[in-house]
Amino acid sequence: MQRRTFLKSLGALSVLTYMPRSWGQEQNADQQGRLILVQLGGGNDSLNTFVPFTDASYYQARPNLAIAKEQVLAITNSLGLHPAMAPLMQHWQSGEMALVEGLGYANPNRSHFRGYDIWHTASDAEEILSEGWLAQVMDLLPMSLDALVLSGSPGAFAGGADLFNLAGQTDIASFSPAFMPSGSSDISSLQFILDSRAQYNASLESLESVLAQAPEPTVTFPNTAFGQQCELISRLITGGLDAPLWHLSLGSFDTHANQADEHAALLTELAEGLAALCAALKADEQWSDTTIASYSEFGRRVGENASLGTDHGTAASHFVLGGNVQGGLFGQRPSLTELDAGDLIFTTDFRHYYKSLLQKAGLPISAQLQEYVSLGF
Amino acid sequence: MASPNFYEARHLAFRTHLHVSDSLLDMLQQSSSLDSAVAGLLAAPVDQIELPDWHLQAPRRPGPEAIDAMRRELILWWFKQLANCENQLNEMMVLFWHNHFVSALSKVKWPPFMLRQNVMFRSHALGNFRTLLAEVLADPAMLIYLDNATSQSESPNENLARELMELFTLGEGNYSEQDVKEMARTLTGASVSRLTGDYVFRRRWHDAGTKSLLGQTGTFGPQDVPELILAQKACAEFIVAKLWHYFSGVQADTALTEELAATFRQADYELKPLVRAILLHPDFYNYAGNQVKSPVELGIGLLRFLPANDALNAAVARATRDMGQQLFNPPNVKGWPGGRAWYAAGFIPAREQLCLRAYRFMHSLSSPPDWQAELLAVSPVGKSEIEASSNPLLLALQDPAMQVK
């Protein structure tokens, strides 16, 4: 093994001082908002989340799992929310919730992991890209901290700098700075450790000072992992952290068996957490700058299986929430009878959705998404 | 043929052991050759283990407290093996299979199922892959985790069928969507007895019809699946590439994959010849220090320097959870992503804290026992720096190199 050069200056053990980076004070908050992505890990069953309650073929395909017409929360005369989504109903009614139907891509892949690669890199089905779709956006942002990942896969940010990945941990108050020797290493894994510690230390100081300034939330957040992550986002935003990109995750939505109770519980956790986050951001007048959007690696099979669950499918609908969002239905509802091997045929390329989200959040559009069109929400 | 030098011995030790001691390095360097050092590691007997008395208990519905107690005991049981096992290479392979043939207690619910799966991994960790695969397809934890236990001929459940080919044996792109459906039909009926908790084949749930699967046609059932899978060229390639990555920390290129796959097939899917080929491959020795230690590797590596006791095991178990690796609960069917993801910002404080706590614990003991000398001897920091430092132990534990292997 080669000598590591940084060791030569490693006699003393003092934690070295570091330069906290400025937090983009030159930014104009009126122009740039923030995008909070919500990963529904495992493949959310959007047919049971946004229920086509007048479509007889929906009830035929799901004799056991279909949500009864009397139970859905109707948002149009043919579509209703799963009852567990009730906490978000007020946002539909106030025109702050958009639903984009039929999102997907050609030649859909039904693997969780290949599916996520495609969604995270905004590639075609057969195309292998290494950079996340937000990495190019991060390159165009002048911030010192572009993205905060509370939980879930950081794949959408892969290759982008200035990311802080909390990896599900929310107790920032218990974090302390990492020991930082001076110097550098010509072994890439050691340089990676050094870089990670430096970035961690710099960001931690800023996060702690933001949290110290954050007002006490006026809203009670649910005592679930997802709820606590929503609360941390709220505290960081109301404390003044101006990172434009945020990510959190819930799941597993991979409901192959006994789906009904599990799916309802997940949607409850999702809707209650997000409703609290929306309320907190509204109270702090951050709501008009905020766009919250869901995504998932695929939807689920139209027909249920014999284990009272649903297998991997293709296209799905996703929701967008925000003070500046044009509420209503966007995209186009896929047919439940003209199927591809039992799966929905997508109507709306997910990259139109991505471009629309960036536009709505006032973020720069990467070259990769230039050719796509805004869906208008 | 020459005895392994210090750097070869150290690399081999760190990649085949959870804990590297001075005496291990001496032993490896005293081997007549690398070949004999590796042969010695592979010849070590599998440790005898003691099991909690509930390990064969059939599933029932005890109160949540009873299940919680079993769950805690289950995790501590594995940490006890990790902290005490003699055959560390076998233990490293158990960790590998746990993260390959993934099942999670959060879904399986019944701790004895996870325990029995772990015991099964132990017996075949360095055995024959064909046998291991057959055992996995009859493993209650797996059949529950991937929902095959409830799969029936009328609209079969595709979960196990898909992940078996995508993540366990062939890799994405080496099977068709039609194969997933046909594999699901083939696996119908492979289930778990509610009464005994053992594997059961439910004939009435099985689709006995003709299947067209992976290029072959027949009235296949679950027992035919290992051979159907192994007949695919992709299977050996997929497994050798994953094991190469596990030990070396880098992706295998096509030539190396084919070379190792040929070895694997020639050995009729025995794992020891494959692992031997990996550990003796000249390229393997180019990658010293390139892997971030997993939480278990970091935690057990330190724990085994300390006098063993249950409280310390439990503390390290909690620490590994805070560092993102809760044993028996991988995050999804692909397992922990590992590699540099172990050093995400949110995990750095728990990793740092573990090293500091290990330091304080060692420091609190009145006289410096042998482990202090031993830790320093295998420390990533060179001897000259150690001698120059006012606090060598802290230096060793906080060095960035402590985080990698």
Short mmCIF file of C-alpha atoms in Angstrom, two decimals, chain A:
data_model
loop_
_atom_site.label_atom_id
_atom_site.label_comp_id
_atom_site.label_asym_id
_atom_site.label_seq_id
_atom_site.Cartn_x
_atom_site.Cartn_y
_atom_site.Cartn_z
CA MET A 1 0.00 0.00 0.00
CA GLN A 2 1.27 3.45 -0.84
CA ARG A 3 1.99 5.97 1.86
CA ARG A 4 -0.79 8.37 2.45
CA THR A 5 0.54 11.88 2.20
CA PHE A 6 -1.88 13.43 4.64
CA LEU A 7 -0.46 11.41 7.45
CA LYS A 8 2.75 13.36 7.35
CA SER A 9 1.03 16.36 8.85
CA LEU A 10 -1.02 14.36 11.27
CA GLY A 11 1.01 14.81 14.43
CA ALA A 12 -1.39 16.95 16.35
CA LEU A 13 -4.91 15.80 17.02
CA SER A 14 -6.73 19.09 17.12
CA VAL A 15 -9.90 19.28 15.10
CA LEU A 16 -8.91 21.73 12.43
CA THR A 17 -10.96 24.76 11.77
CA TYR A 18 -12.80 24.79 8.52
CA MET A 19 -14.45 27.48 6.50
CA PRO A 20 -18.22 27.35 6.60
CA ARG A 21 -19.37 28.14 3.13
CA SER A 22 -21.77 30.95 2.49
CA TRP A 23 -25.32 29.85 2.02
CA GLY A 24 -26.20 31.61 -1.17
CA GLN A 25 -27.20 34.92 0.28
CA GLU A 26 -27.11 36.41 -3.20
CA GLN A 27 -30.09 34.27 -4.17
CA ASN A 28 -33.40 35.93 -4.81
CA ALA A 29 -36.07 33.88 -3.15
CA ASP A 30 -38.78 35.40 -5.34
CA GLN A 31 -37.36 33.76 -8.43
CA GLN A 32 -36.18 30.42 -7.17
CA GLY A 33 -38.33 28.05 -5.23
CA ARG A 34 -37.77 24.57 -3.96
CA LEU A 35 -38.71 21.13 -5.15
CA ILE A 36 -39.40 18.36 -2.62
CA LEU A 37 -39.43 14.93 -4.23
CA VAL A 38 -41.26 12.12 -2.49
CA GLN A 39 -40.17 8.62 -3.48
CA LEU A 40 -42.88 6.00 -3.10
CA GLY A 41 -40.41 3.13 -2.84
CA GLY A 42 -41.32 -0.30 -4.16
CA GLY A 43 -43.84 0.79 -6.81
CA ASN A 44 -46.99 2.49 -5.61
CA ASP A 45 -50.33 1.08 -6.74
CA SER A 46 -51.64 4.30 -8.22
CA LEU A 47 -54.85 2.64 -9.42
CA ASN A 48 -55.88 2.20 -5.80
CA THR A 49 -54.52 5.63 -4.85
CA PHE A 50 -56.41 7.53 -7.55
CA VAL A 51 -59.40 5.34 -8.15
CA PRO A 52 -61.34 5.30 -11.47
CA PHE A 53 -64.54 4.56 -9.62
CA THR A 54 -66.88 4.65 -12.62
CA ASP A 55 -64.83 2.21 -14.69
CA ALA A 56 -66.41 -1.27 -14.58
CA SER A 57 -63.19 -2.87 -15.82
CA TYR A 58 -61.40 -1.61 -12.68
CA TYR A 59 -63.84 -3.53 -10.49
CA GLN A 60 -63.64 -6.60 -12.75
CA ALA A 61 -59.84 -6.66 -12.57
CA ARG A 62 -59.84 -6.32 -8.78
CA PRO A 63 -62.70 -8.26 -7.26
CA ASN A 64 -61.05 -8.22 -3.81
CA LEU A 65 -58.81 -5.18 -3.82
CA ALA A 66 -60.86 -2.50 -5.59
CA ILE A 67 -61.80 0.51 -3.46
CA ALA A 68 -65.58 0.63 -3.32
CA LYS A 69 -67.24 3.59 -4.98
CA GLU A 70 -68.85 4.60 -1.69
CA GLN A 71 -65.43 4.80 -0.03
CA VAL A 72 -63.50 6.94 -2.49
CA LEU A 73 -63.11 10.67 -2.02
CA ALA A 74 -64.35 11.88 -5.38
CA ILE A 75 -62.23 14.61 -6.97
CA THR A 76 -63.98 14.48 -10.35
CA ASN A 77 -67.05 12.63 -11.54
CA SER A 78 -64.90 9.63 -12.50
CA LEU A 79 -61.86 9.74 -10.22
CA GLY A 80 -61.48 9.61 -6.45
CA LEU A 81 -58.75 9.49 -3.84
CA HIS A 82 -58.16 6.46 -1.64
CA PRO A 83 -59.86 7.27 1.69
CA ALA A 84 -56.48 7.26 3.43
CA MET A 85 -55.52 10.29 1.30
CA ALA A 86 -58.16 12.39 3.08
CA PRO A 87 -55.62 14.75 4.73
CA LEU A 88 -54.64 15.99 1.25
CA MET A 89 -58.23 16.51 0.05
CA GLN A 90 -58.25 20.15 1.14
CA HIS A 91 -55.38 20.86 -1.27
CA TRP A 92 -57.36 19.43 -4.15
CA GLN A 93 -60.32 21.57 -3.14
CA SER A 94 -58.23 24.72 -2.89
CA GLY A 95 -56.68 24.09 -6.31
CA GLU A 96 -53.20 23.41 -4.97
CA MET A 97 -52.96 19.78 -6.01
CA ALA A 98 -52.36 18.50 -9.51
CA LEU A 99 -52.65 14.90 -10.57
CA VAL A 100 -50.64 13.74 -13.59
CA GLU A 101 -52.05 10.57 -15.11
CA GLY A 102 -50.42 7.89 -17.23
CA LEU A 103 -46.76 8.70 -16.46
CA GLY A 104 -44.21 6.26 -17.85
CA TYR A 105 -41.99 5.55 -20.83
CA ALA A 106 -41.79 3.24 -23.84
CA ASN A 107 -40.72 -0.42 -23.33
CA PRO A 108 -41.23 -0.23 -19.58
CA ASN A 109 -38.96 -2.20 -17.26
CA ARG A 110 -40.63 -4.04 -14.40
CA SER A 111 -37.51 -4.39 -12.24
CA HIS A 112 -37.45 -2.20 -9.12
CA PHE A 113 -33.82 -1.38 -9.58
CA ARG A 114 -33.59 -0.92 -13.32
CA GLY A 115 -36.87 0.99 -13.02
CA TYR A 116 -35.29 3.36 -10.54
CA ASP A 117 -32.18 3.76 -12.67
CA ILE A 118 -34.43 4.91 -15.49
CA TRP A 119 -36.45 7.29 -13.32
CA HIS A 120 -33.34 8.58 -11.54
CA THR A 121 -31.33 9.26 -14.66
CA ALA A 122 -34.29 10.24 -16.88
CA SER A 123 -33.03 7.79 -19.49
CA ASP A 124 -34.86 5.80 -22.14
CA ALA A 125 -35.62 2.18 -21.26
CA GLU A 126 -32.54 0.84 -23.07
CA GLU A 127 -30.22 3.70 -22.25
CA ILE A 128 -27.67 3.42 -19.42
CA LEU A 129 -26.78 6.79 -17.90
CA SER A 130 -24.63 7.28 -14.83
CA GLU A 131 -25.68 10.79 -13.80
CA GLY A 132 -28.87 11.52 -11.91
CA TRP A 133 -31.38 13.80 -13.65
CA LEU A 134 -30.86 16.48 -10.99
CA ALA A 135 -27.04 16.45 -11.20
CA GLN A 136 -27.11 18.72 -14.25
CA VAL A 137 -29.58 20.99 -12.51
CA MET A 138 -27.26 21.15 -9.49
CA ASP A 139 -24.41 22.19 -11.80
CA LEU A 140 -26.50 25.20 -12.82
CA LEU A 141 -27.28 26.23 -9.26
CA PRO A 142 -24.99 28.68 -7.44
CA MET A 143 -25.85 27.41 -3.99
CA SER A 144 -23.34 26.04 -1.51
CA LEU A 145 -25.78 23.27 -0.57
CA ASP A 146 -28.00 22.23 -3.45
CA ALA A 147 -29.75 19.20 -2.14
CA LEU A 148 -30.81 17.67 1.12
CA VAL A 149 -31.75 13.99 1.07
CA LEU A 150 -33.74 13.08 4.17
CA SER A 151 -34.26 9.48 3.10
CA GLY A 152 -34.46 7.18 0.12
CA SER A 153 -32.18 6.58 -2.79
CA PRO A 154 -30.00 9.57 -3.71
CA GLY A 155 -29.89 8.26 -7.30
CA ALA A 156 -31.53 11.36 -8.82
CA PHE A 157 -28.57 13.41 -7.52
CA ALA A 158 -25.80 10.95 -8.51
CA GLY A 159 -22.80 12.82 -9.86
CA GLY A 160 -23.93 16.15 -8.43
CA ALA A 161 -21.89 18.00 -5.84
CA ASP A 162 -23.09 19.73 -2.67
CA LEU A 163 -25.49 17.13 -1.39
CA PHE A 164 -26.16 16.25 2.23
CA ASN A 165 -27.60 12.78 2.62
CA LEU A 166 -29.12 12.27 6.06
CA ALA A 167 -29.92 8.65 5.12
CA GLY A 168 -32.99 8.55 7.38
CA GLN A 169 -31.33 10.11 10.45
CA THR A 170 -33.23 13.10 11.83
CA ASP A 171 -31.52 13.85 15.14
CA ILE A 172 -29.13 16.51 13.86
CA ALA A 173 -28.80 17.90 17.39
CA SER A 174 -26.86 14.78 18.34
CA PHE A 175 -24.37 15.11 15.47
CA SER A 176 -20.87 16.32 16.24
CA PRO A 177 -18.13 17.41 13.87
CA ALA A 178 -15.88 14.71 12.47
CA PHE A 179 -12.15 14.62 13.12
CA MET A 180 -10.46 16.34 10.21
CA PRO A 181 -6.78 15.74 9.59
CA SER A 182 -5.05 18.10 7.21
CA GLY A 183 -3.55 17.01 3.92
CA SER A 184 -4.78 14.77 1.18
CA SER A 185 -4.39 11.20 -0.02
CA ASP A 186 -3.61 9.63 -3.36
CA ILE A 187 -5.78 6.65 -2.46
CA SER A 188 -9.23 7.51 -3.75
CA SER A 189 -11.17 5.84 -0.95
CA LEU A 190 -9.21 7.80 1.67
CA GLN A 191 -9.62 11.04 -0.22
CA PHE A 192 -13.33 10.20 -0.38
CA ILE A 193 -13.43 9.86 3.43
CA LEU A 194 -11.60 13.17 3.82
CA ASP A 195 -13.87 14.97 1.34
CA SER A 196 -16.96 13.50 2.97
CA ARG A 197 -15.85 14.62 6.43
CA ALA A 198 -15.01 18.12 5.20
CA GLN A 199 -18.37 18.50 3.50
CA TYR A 200 -20.15 17.00 6.47
CA ASN A 201 -18.45 19.39 8.91
CA ALA A 202 -19.13 22.43 6.77
CA SER A 203 -22.78 21.56 6.23
CA LEU A 204 -23.33 20.53 9.82
CA GLU A 205 -22.35 23.93 11.15
CA SER A 206 -24.86 25.57 8.82
CA LEU A 207 -27.63 23.07 9.55
CA GLU A 208 -27.17 23.56 13.28
CA SER A 209 -27.32 27.34 13.03
CA VAL A 210 -30.43 27.11 10.83
CA LEU A 211 -32.13 24.81 13.32
CA ALA A 212 -31.22 27.16 16.16
CA GLN A 213 -33.07 29.96 14.36
CA ALA A 214 -36.09 27.89 13.35
CA PRO A 215 -39.32 28.93 15.02
CA GLU A 216 -41.18 26.27 16.98
CA PRO A 217 -43.57 24.57 14.56
CA THR A 218 -47.19 25.62 14.89
CA VAL A 219 -48.20 22.25 13.52
CA THR A 220 -48.05 18.82 15.15
CA PHE A 221 -46.30 16.27 12.96
CA PRO A 222 -47.22 12.58 13.05
CA ASN A 223 -44.93 10.45 15.17
CA THR A 224 -43.85 8.22 12.27
CA ALA A 225 -40.45 8.04 10.59
CA PHE A 226 -41.89 9.85 7.56
CA GLY A 227 -43.65 12.40 9.77
CA GLN A 228 -40.41 13.16 11.61
CA GLN A 229 -38.63 13.65 8.31
CA CYS A 230 -41.37 16.06 7.21
CA GLU A 231 -40.92 17.93 10.47
CA LEU A 232 -37.17 18.23 9.95
CA ILE A 233 -37.73 19.61 6.44
CA SER A 234 -40.17 22.12 7.87
CA ARG A 235 -37.72 23.23 10.58
CA LEU A 236 -34.85 23.59 8.14
CA ILE A 237 -36.92 25.60 5.67
CA THR A 238 -38.52 27.85 8.24
CA GLY A 239 -35.09 28.31 9.87
CA GLY A 240 -33.86 29.73 6.57
CA LEU A 241 -32.06 26.91 4.77
CA ASP A 242 -32.36 27.82 1.10
CA ALA A 243 -31.42 24.48 -0.49
CA PRO A 244 -33.59 24.17 -3.62
CA LEU A 245 -33.76 20.37 -3.86
CA TRP A 246 -35.12 17.98 -1.23
CA HIS A 247 -35.81 14.28 -1.22
CA LEU A 248 -37.66 11.96 1.10
CA SER A 249 -38.94 8.47 0.78
CA LEU A 250 -41.63 6.20 2.11
CA GLY A 251 -42.24 2.52 1.54
CA SER A 252 -42.17 -0.30 0.80
CA PHE A 253 -45.14 0.01 -1.54
CA ASP A 254 -44.18 -3.38 -3.04
CA THR A 255 -47.53 -4.86 -2.14
CA HIS A 256 -47.47 -8.32 -3.73
CA ALA A 257 -49.66 -9.85 -1.01
CA ASN A 258 -52.37 -8.75 1.43
CA GLN A 259 -52.22 -5.30 -0.03
CA ALA A 260 -55.34 -3.64 1.33
CA ASP A 261 -54.33 -2.88 4.93
CA GLU A 262 -50.68 -2.29 4.19
CA HIS A 263 -51.40 0.14 1.36
CA ALA A 264 -53.93 2.04 3.43
CA ALA A 265 -51.43 2.36 6.27
CA LEU A 266 -48.72 3.65 3.95
CA LEU A 267 -51.03 6.18 2.32
CA THR A 268 -52.14 7.38 5.75
CA GLU A 269 -48.51 7.90 6.79
CA LEU A 270 -47.83 9.69 3.51
CA ALA A 271 -50.85 11.96 3.54
CA GLU A 272 -50.65 12.87 7.23
CA GLY A 273 -46.95 13.69 6.98
CA LEU A 274 -47.33 15.81 3.86
CA ALA A 275 -50.45 17.58 5.13
CA ALA A 276 -48.52 18.65 8.23
CA LEU A 277 -45.59 19.80 6.13
CA CYS A 278 -47.88 21.82 3.85
CA ALA A 279 -49.56 23.45 6.86
CA ALA A 280 -46.24 24.36 8.47
CA LEU A 281 -44.87 25.87 5.27
CA LYS A 282 -48.11 27.81 4.76
CA ALA A 283 -47.94 29.23 8.27
CA ASP A 284 -44.41 30.44 7.56
CA GLU A 285 -45.31 31.87 4.12
CA GLN A 286 -43.04 29.40 2.36
CA TRP A 287 -45.86 27.63 0.59
CA SER A 288 -45.91 29.63 -2.65
CA ASP A 289 -42.20 28.80 -3.19
CA THR A 290 -42.69 25.08 -2.61
CA THR A 291 -43.47 22.28 -5.04
CA ILE A 292 -43.91 18.76 -3.64
CA ALA A 293 -44.06 15.87 -6.12
CA SER A 294 -44.29 12.09 -5.89
CA TYR A 295 -42.56 9.50 -8.04
CA SER A 296 -42.08 5.73 -8.04
CA GLU A 297 -40.28 3.15 -10.16
CA PHE A 298 -43.50 1.80 -11.66
CA GLY A 299 -47.19 1.33 -11.04
CA ARG A 300 -48.74 -2.03 -10.41
CA ARG A 301 -50.51 -4.67 -12.51
CA VAL A 302 -54.16 -3.88 -13.27
CA GLY A 303 -55.40 -7.32 -12.21
CA GLU A 304 -54.89 -8.53 -8.64
CA ASN A 305 -53.09 -11.82 -7.91
CA ALA A 306 -54.24 -14.76 -5.79
CA SER A 307 -52.30 -13.50 -2.73
CA LEU A 308 -54.60 -10.46 -2.55
CA GLY A 309 -51.84 -8.27 -3.87
CA THR A 310 -50.63 -6.77 -7.12
CA ASP A 311 -47.45 -7.49 -9.09
CA HIS A 312 -45.08 -5.09 -10.79
CA GLY A 313 -46.69 -2.96 -13.45
CA THR A 314 -45.85 -0.01 -15.65
CA ALA A 315 -47.46 3.44 -15.92
CA ALA A 316 -48.74 5.34 -12.88
CA SER A 317 -50.24 8.63 -11.78
CA HIS A 318 -48.40 11.05 -9.50
CA PHE A 319 -49.41 14.09 -7.51
CA VAL A 320 -47.98 17.58 -7.21
CA LEU A 321 -48.69 19.93 -4.28
CA GLY A 322 -47.72 23.58 -3.87
CA GLY A 323 -48.93 27.09 -3.30
CA ASN A 324 -48.09 27.99 -6.86
CA VAL A 325 -49.44 24.80 -8.43
CA GLN A 326 -52.30 24.89 -10.92
CA GLY A 327 -54.63 22.24 -9.51
CA GLY A 328 -56.48 19.70 -11.63
CA LEU A 329 -55.88 16.71 -13.87
CA PHE A 330 -52.97 16.60 -16.29
CA GLY A 331 -51.58 13.97 -18.61
CA GLN A 332 -54.09 11.44 -19.88
CA ARG A 333 -55.77 8.50 -18.19
CA PRO A 334 -54.60 5.14 -19.61
CA SER A 335 -57.20 2.62 -20.75
CA LEU A 336 -57.94 -0.25 -18.38
CA THR A 337 -58.85 -2.56 -21.22
CA GLU A 338 -56.22 -1.89 -23.88
CA LEU A 339 -53.26 -3.27 -21.96
CA ASP A 340 -49.69 -4.43 -22.56
CA ALA A 341 -49.48 -7.94 -21.02
CA GLY A 342 -51.92 -6.90 -18.30
CA ASP A 343 -50.25 -3.55 -17.70
CA LEU A 344 -51.22 0.05 -18.40
CA ILE A 345 -49.84 1.71 -21.50
CA PHE A 346 -48.27 5.04 -20.58
CA THR A 347 -49.69 8.21 -22.08
CA THR A 348 -47.31 10.84 -20.73
CA ASP A 349 -43.52 10.64 -20.77
CA PHE A 350 -42.17 11.11 -17.23
CA ARG A 351 -39.59 13.58 -18.53
CA HIS A 352 -42.38 16.05 -19.39
CA TYR A 353 -43.27 15.74 -15.72
CA TYR A 354 -39.69 16.39 -14.63
CA LYS A 355 -39.40 19.47 -16.82
CA SER A 356 -42.72 20.79 -15.52
CA LEU A 357 -41.55 20.30 -11.92
CA LEU A 358 -38.35 22.26 -12.53
CA GLN A 359 -40.31 25.05 -14.18
CA LYS A 360 -42.86 25.17 -11.43
CA ALA A 361 -40.11 25.35 -8.81
CA GLY A 362 -38.27 28.10 -10.70
CA LEU A 363 -35.19 25.91 -11.16
CA PRO A 364 -32.91 25.82 -14.19
CA ILE A 365 -33.82 23.36 -16.94
CA SER A 366 -31.00 20.95 -17.76
CA ALA A 367 -29.97 20.31 -21.36
CA GLN A 368 -31.29 16.75 -21.03
CA LEU A 369 -34.86 18.03 -20.52
CA GLN A 370 -34.88 20.88 -23.04
CA GLU A 371 -36.84 18.95 -25.66
CA TYR A 372 -39.72 18.07 -23.33
CA VAL A 373 -42.81 20.19 -22.82
CA SER A 374 -44.47 21.66 -19.80
CA LEU A 375 -47.65 19.91 -18.70
CA GLY A 376 -49.08 23.16 -17.37
CA PHE A 377 -49.79 22.39 -13.71
#
